[in-house]
Amino acid sequence: MTKAVELYADGLSSITIGKRLGFDNHTILGALRAQDVPIRQALGKN
């Protein structure tokens, strides 16, 4: 999931990363959290 971390750091959303890599966005978020990557707040959410 190193590629997911790189893409997320580049500003892509977990949904976009999931589509590119063939995974569900929840899988991507879980992998990012497992690597202690801070998760951004979703746009438009408070």
PDB file of C-alpha atoms in Angstrom:
ATOM      1  CA  MET A   1       0.000   0.000   0.000  1.00  0.00           C
ATOM      2  CA  THR A   2       2.979   2.309  -0.374  1.00  0.00           C
ATOM      3  CA  LYS A   3       1.431   3.647  -3.582  1.00  0.00           C
ATOM      4  CA  ALA A   4      -1.774   4.525  -1.695  1.00  0.00           C
ATOM      5  CA  VAL A   5       0.244   6.513   0.856  1.00  0.00           C
ATOM      6  CA  GLU A   6       2.027   8.378  -1.946  1.00  0.00           C
ATOM      7  CA  LEU A   7      -1.216   9.178  -3.763  1.00  0.00           C
ATOM      8  CA  TYR A   8      -2.909  10.304  -0.556  1.00  0.00           C
ATOM      9  CA  ALA A   9       0.045  12.566   0.241  1.00  0.00           C
ATOM     10  CA  ASP A  10      -0.345  14.023  -3.258  1.00  0.00           C
ATOM     11  CA  GLY A  11      -3.908  15.031  -2.327  1.00  0.00           C
ATOM     12  CA  LEU A  12      -6.004  12.282  -3.905  1.00  0.00           C
ATOM     13  CA  SER A  13      -9.072  11.075  -2.022  1.00  0.00           C
ATOM     14  CA  SER A  14      -9.395   7.555  -0.654  1.00  0.00           C
ATOM     15  CA  ILE A  15     -12.225   6.964  -3.157  1.00  0.00           C
ATOM     16  CA  THR A  16     -10.034   7.988  -6.103  1.00  0.00           C
ATOM     17  CA  ILE A  17      -7.115   5.927  -4.809  1.00  0.00           C
ATOM     18  CA  GLY A  18      -9.374   2.917  -4.343  1.00  0.00           C
ATOM     19  CA  LYS A  19     -10.666   3.184  -7.903  1.00  0.00           C
ATOM     20  CA  ARG A  20      -7.132   3.471  -9.291  1.00  0.00           C
ATOM     21  CA  LEU A  21      -5.767   0.556  -7.285  1.00  0.00           C
ATOM     22  CA  GLY A  22      -8.852  -1.679  -7.381  1.00  0.00           C
ATOM     23  CA  PHE A  23      -9.809  -1.498  -3.703  1.00  0.00           C
ATOM     24  CA  ASP A  24     -12.757  -0.192  -1.701  1.00  0.00           C
ATOM     25  CA  ASN A  25     -12.104   3.234  -0.160  1.00  0.00           C
ATOM     26  CA  HIS A  26     -12.562   1.741   3.329  1.00  0.00           C
ATOM     27  CA  THR A  27      -9.717  -0.663   2.603  1.00  0.00           C
ATOM     28  CA  ILE A  28      -7.561   2.279   1.540  1.00  0.00           C
ATOM     29  CA  LEU A  29      -8.427   4.235   4.692  1.00  0.00           C
ATOM     30  CA  GLY A  30      -7.646   1.206   6.852  1.00  0.00           C
ATOM     31  CA  ALA A  31      -4.279   0.772   5.163  1.00  0.00           C
ATOM     32  CA  LEU A  32      -3.462   4.462   5.616  1.00  0.00           C
ATOM     33  CA  ARG A  33      -4.400   4.337   9.298  1.00  0.00           C
ATOM     34  CA  ALA A  34      -2.300   1.190   9.757  1.00  0.00           C
ATOM     35  CA  GLN A  35       0.687   3.205   8.535  1.00  0.00           C
ATOM     36  CA  ASP A  36      -0.158   6.115  10.885  1.00  0.00           C
ATOM     37  CA  VAL A  37      -1.086   8.452   8.036  1.00  0.00           C
ATOM     38  CA  PRO A  38      -3.263  11.328   9.316  1.00  0.00           C
ATOM     39  CA  ILE A  39      -6.661  11.130   7.629  1.00  0.00           C
ATOM     40  CA  ARG A  40      -7.983  14.382   6.177  1.00  0.00           C
ATOM     41  CA  GLN A  41     -11.501  15.558   6.854  1.00  0.00           C
ATOM     42  CA  ALA A  42     -13.814  15.000   3.886  1.00  0.00           C
ATOM     43  CA  LEU A  43     -14.463  18.124   1.840  1.00  0.00           C
ATOM     44  CA  GLY A  44     -17.718  19.817   2.753  1.00  0.00           C
ATOM     45  CA  LYS A  45     -17.879  18.099   6.146  1.00  0.00           C
ATOM     46  CA  ASN A  46     -17.633  19.918   9.465  1.00  0.00           C
TER      47      ASN A  46
END
